[in-house]
Coordinates of C-alpha atoms in Angstrom, one line a residue:
M14 CA 10.1 19.9 15.8
T15 CA 7.5 23.3 15.7
D16 CA 5.0 23.1 12.8
A17 CA 6.9 26.4 11.2
R18 CA 10.0 24.6 10.8
R19 CA 7.7 21.5 9.8
V20 CA 6.7 24.0 7.2
L21 CA 10.2 25.2 6.2
S22 CA 10.8 21.2 5.4
Y23 CA 8.3 20.9 3.2
L24 CA 8.9 23.4 1.2
A25 CA 12.5 22.7 1.2
S26 CA 11.7 19.3 -0.1
V27 CA 9.1 20.1 -2.9
V28 CA 12.1 23.0 -4.1
F29 CA 14.8 20.2 -3.6
M30 CA 12.6 18.0 -6.4
L31 CA 11.6 20.6 -8.8
L32 CA 15.3 21.3 -8.7
I33 CA 16.5 18.1 -9.9
W34 CA 13.5 17.6 -12.0
W35 CA 14.4 20.8 -13.7
L36 CA 18.2 19.6 -14.1
L37 CA 17.5 16.2 -16.0
A38 CA 14.9 18.1 -18.1
L39 CA 17.8 19.5 -19.1
I40 CA 20.7 17.5 -19.7
I41 CA 18.7 14.9 -21.3
N42 CA 16.9 17.2 -23.5
N43 CA 13.4 15.8 -24.8
P44 CA 10.7 16.8 -25.5
G45 CA 9.3 14.0 -23.1
L46 CA 10.9 15.1 -20.2
P47 CA 9.4 18.7 -20.3
D48 CA 11.1 21.6 -17.2
P49 CA 8.6 22.1 -14.5
L50 CA 7.5 25.6 -16.5
K51 CA 6.6 24.2 -19.1
V52 CA 4.5 21.8 -17.4
F53 CA 3.1 24.8 -14.9
H54 CA 2.0 26.6 -18.6
S55 CA 0.4 23.5 -20.3
L56 CA -1.7 23.5 -16.8
V57 CA -2.4 27.4 -16.4
E58 CA -2.5 27.7 -20.0
K59 CA -4.8 24.2 -21.1
G60 CA -6.7 22.3 -18.2
W61 CA -7.1 23.0 -14.6
P62 CA -10.1 22.9 -14.8
E63 CA -10.5 20.0 -16.7
L64 CA -8.2 18.3 -14.5
A65 CA -9.3 19.9 -11.2
R66 CA -12.6 17.4 -12.5
H67 CA -10.6 14.3 -12.8
M68 CA -8.6 14.6 -9.6
Y69 CA -11.4 15.3 -7.9
V70 CA -13.0 12.1 -8.9
S71 CA -9.8 10.0 -8.5
T72 CA -9.7 11.5 -4.9
Y73 CA -13.9 10.1 -4.1
R74 CA -12.2 6.8 -5.4
V75 CA -9.0 7.0 -3.3
L76 CA -10.8 7.4 -0.4
G77 CA -14.0 5.8 -0.3
S78 CA -11.7 2.4 -1.1
L79 CA -10.0 3.3 1.6
A80 CA -13.0 3.6 3.9
L81 CA -14.5 0.7 2.9
A82 CA -11.6 -1.0 3.8
L83 CA -10.8 0.6 7.3
V84 CA -15.3 -0.5 7.8
V85 CA -14.0 -4.1 6.8
G86 CA -10.6 -4.8 8.3
V87 CA -10.4 -2.6 11.4
P88 CA -13.3 -4.9 13.3
L89 CA -11.5 -8.2 11.8
G90 CA -8.5 -7.3 12.4
L91 CA -9.3 -6.6 16.2
L92 CA -11.4 -9.9 16.3
A93 CA -8.8 -12.1 14.9
G94 CA -6.0 -10.3 17.4
R95 CA -8.2 -11.0 20.9
Q96 CA -10.0 -14.0 19.7
P97 CA -8.0 -16.7 18.9
L98 CA -10.6 -19.1 17.1
F99 CA -11.9 -16.5 14.8
D100 CA -8.1 -15.7 14.1
A101 CA -7.3 -19.6 13.6
F102 CA -10.6 -19.8 10.6
L103 CA -9.4 -16.0 9.3
A104 CA -5.6 -17.0 9.2
P105 CA -5.7 -19.1 6.4
L106 CA -8.6 -17.5 4.1
V107 CA -5.9 -13.9 4.4
Y108 CA -3.2 -16.2 3.7
L109 CA -4.7 -18.0 0.8
L110 CA -6.2 -14.1 -0.7
Y111 CA -3.2 -12.6 0.4
P112 CA -1.0 -13.7 -2.3
V113 CA -3.8 -13.2 -5.4
P114 CA -2.6 -10.5 -7.2
K115 CA -5.8 -8.0 -7.5
V116 CA -4.9 -6.0 -10.2
A117 CA -5.4 -9.7 -12.2
L118 CA -9.3 -9.2 -11.1
L119 CA -10.1 -5.8 -12.8
P120 CA -11.3 -7.3 -15.9
V121 CA -13.5 -9.7 -14.1
A122 CA -14.4 -7.0 -12.0
M123 CA -15.6 -5.1 -14.7
V124 CA -17.8 -7.9 -16.8
L125 CA -19.4 -8.0 -13.1
L126 CA -20.1 -4.7 -12.3
G127 CA -19.4 -3.0 -15.4
I128 CA -16.0 0.5 -16.3
G129 CA -17.8 2.4 -13.2
D130 CA -16.4 3.1 -10.3
S131 CA -17.4 0.5 -8.3
T132 CA -15.5 -1.7 -9.9
R133 CA -12.2 0.6 -9.6
M134 CA -12.8 0.8 -6.0
L135 CA -13.9 -2.6 -5.4
V136 CA -10.1 -3.8 -6.9
I137 CA -8.2 -1.0 -4.3
F138 CA -10.5 -2.2 -1.8
M139 CA -9.0 -6.0 -2.3
V140 CA -5.9 -4.4 -2.2
V141 CA -5.4 -2.6 0.8
V142 CA -7.7 -4.3 3.0
N143 CA -5.8 -7.2 3.8
Q144 CA -2.9 -4.7 5.0
I145 CA -5.2 -2.8 7.1
L146 CA -6.2 -6.4 9.4
I147 CA -3.3 -7.6 9.3
T148 CA -2.0 -5.1 10.5
T149 CA -5.0 -4.1 12.8
R150 CA -4.3 -7.7 13.8
D151 CA -0.8 -7.5 15.2
A152 CA -1.2 -4.8 16.9
A153 CA -4.3 -6.5 18.6
R154 CA -2.1 -8.6 19.8
K155 CA 0.6 -6.6 21.7
I156 CA -1.4 -5.8 24.3
P157 CA -0.1 -6.8 27.8
P158 CA -2.8 -8.7 29.1
Q159 CA -2.0 -7.4 32.7
L160 CA -3.5 -4.1 30.9
L161 CA -6.7 -5.4 29.8
L162 CA -6.7 -7.6 33.4
S163 CA -6.0 -4.8 34.8
V164 CA -8.9 -2.1 33.4
A165 CA -11.6 -5.3 33.7
S166 CA -11.0 -5.6 37.6
L167 CA -11.8 -2.2 37.8
G168 CA -15.8 -3.6 36.3
A169 CA -14.9 -2.8 32.8
G170 CA -17.0 -5.6 30.6
K171 CA -15.8 -6.5 26.4
F172 CA -17.6 -3.7 24.9
S173 CA -15.6 -1.2 27.4
L174 CA -12.3 -3.2 26.8
Y175 CA -12.6 -3.2 23.5
R176 CA -14.0 1.2 23.4
Q177 CA -11.0 2.0 26.1
V178 CA -7.9 -0.5 25.8
V179 CA -8.2 -2.1 22.3
I180 CA -8.7 0.5 19.7
P181 CA -6.7 2.9 21.3
A182 CA -3.4 0.9 21.7
C183 CA -4.1 -0.1 17.8
L184 CA -4.9 3.0 16.4
P185 CA -1.3 4.6 15.8
E186 CA -0.9 1.7 14.1
I187 CA -4.1 1.7 12.3
I188 CA -3.2 5.0 10.8
T189 CA 0.2 4.1 10.1
A190 CA -1.0 0.9 8.1
V191 CA -3.0 3.6 6.5
R192 CA -1.2 5.3 5.1
I193 CA 1.1 2.5 4.0
S194 CA -2.1 1.4 1.9
L195 CA -2.7 5.2 0.7
G196 CA 0.8 4.3 -1.8
S197 CA -0.9 1.2 -3.5
A198 CA -4.4 2.4 -4.1
I199 CA -2.6 5.2 -6.2
S200 CA -1.1 2.3 -7.9
V201 CA -3.8 0.2 -8.1
L202 CA -6.1 3.9 -9.3
F203 CA -4.1 4.8 -11.7
L204 CA -4.2 1.0 -13.0
S205 CA -7.2 0.2 -13.1
E206 CA -8.0 4.5 -14.1
T207 CA -5.9 3.6 -17.5
I208 CA -8.0 0.4 -18.4
A209 CA -11.7 1.3 -21.0
G210 CA -11.9 4.4 -18.6
N211 CA -12.6 8.3 -19.9
S212 CA -12.2 9.9 -16.4
G213 CA -9.4 9.9 -12.7
L214 CA -5.7 11.0 -13.5
G215 CA -5.2 7.6 -14.8
Y216 CA -6.9 8.7 -17.7
Y217 CA -6.0 11.8 -18.1
I218 CA -2.2 11.0 -17.7
L219 CA -3.0 8.1 -21.0
D220 CA -4.6 10.8 -23.0
G221 CA -1.9 12.8 -22.9
L222 CA 0.6 10.5 -23.7
F223 CA -1.2 8.9 -26.6
R224 CA -1.0 13.0 -28.0
A225 CA 2.1 13.8 -27.4
D226 CA 0.9 16.4 -25.1
Y227 CA 3.5 15.8 -22.8
G228 CA 2.7 18.8 -20.6
A229 CA -0.6 17.6 -20.1
M230 CA 1.0 14.1 -18.8
F231 CA 3.3 16.1 -16.0
A232 CA 0.5 17.8 -15.1
G233 CA -1.9 14.3 -14.7
I234 CA 1.6 13.1 -12.7
L235 CA 2.0 16.0 -10.5
A236 CA -1.6 16.6 -9.1
M237 CA -1.3 12.8 -8.5
A238 CA 1.7 13.5 -6.0
L239 CA -0.1 16.4 -5.0
M240 CA -2.4 14.1 -4.3
G241 CA -1.5 12.0 -2.4
L242 CA 0.4 14.7 -0.3
V243 CA -2.3 15.9 0.7
L244 CA -4.1 12.7 1.2
Y245 CA -0.6 11.6 3.8
I246 CA -0.8 15.1 5.3
L247 CA -4.5 14.5 6.3
L248 CA -3.2 11.5 8.0
N249 CA -0.8 13.3 10.2
F250 CA -3.6 15.1 10.6
L251 CA -5.1 13.0 11.6
E252 CA -3.0 11.1 14.2
Y253 CA -2.2 14.5 16.0
L254 CA -6.1 14.4 16.9
L255 CA -6.7 10.9 18.0
C256 CA -3.7 9.7 19.3
P257 CA -2.2 13.0 21.8
W258 CA -0.7 10.2 23.9
H259 CA 1.6 8.7 21.4
R260 CA 3.2 11.8 20.7
L261 CA 4.7 11.6 24.5

């Protein structure tokens, strides 16, 4: 698919979504579901600078949490995938902690760390780090042994094997894991920002609900969707740059 066709497909999807939204608003005919034109009018008239500030805060929290999860999850996943003894030690810890609902720990984190950015980013990190770690480990496990042996026979050491074989082989699946984690991160972000917060898109959406300003509420929802879309497109572009062999 060419770049022009890709852009047209995105635009067609957006137009289709707006059309469905407009039809639903027309059928339901309830102030709680304003049509897109009213939402855009509310966005322009009442508070784009304020909404942009909340959007910046939310984007910072999501990106910071994902970056921390990558720094922790990727090295541990690579080691667990290539070192069976380390995996035997790490796997029980991951499987015991993974089912625990991390959002339930938000009040504990607030008591220990306060109600600032660090608390919200910590909860998001705890949700997504296991997704990245497990995906990276499984990707490292699937590397054919003969591929590693052929590179090692040329004199490559352990560091070179990781840099030239293991990391490039795992990179596409790591980026896929980040894509999946992005949805989880935004969901947890919304919940964390609605509890004892005064900034972020989650707070903005809930504030619009409490004030019965449904235009502002839906503007916040649109901003959160736009944030996710832009980050998703950036991940696609990052994969395009870092994994050119993956497109062949």
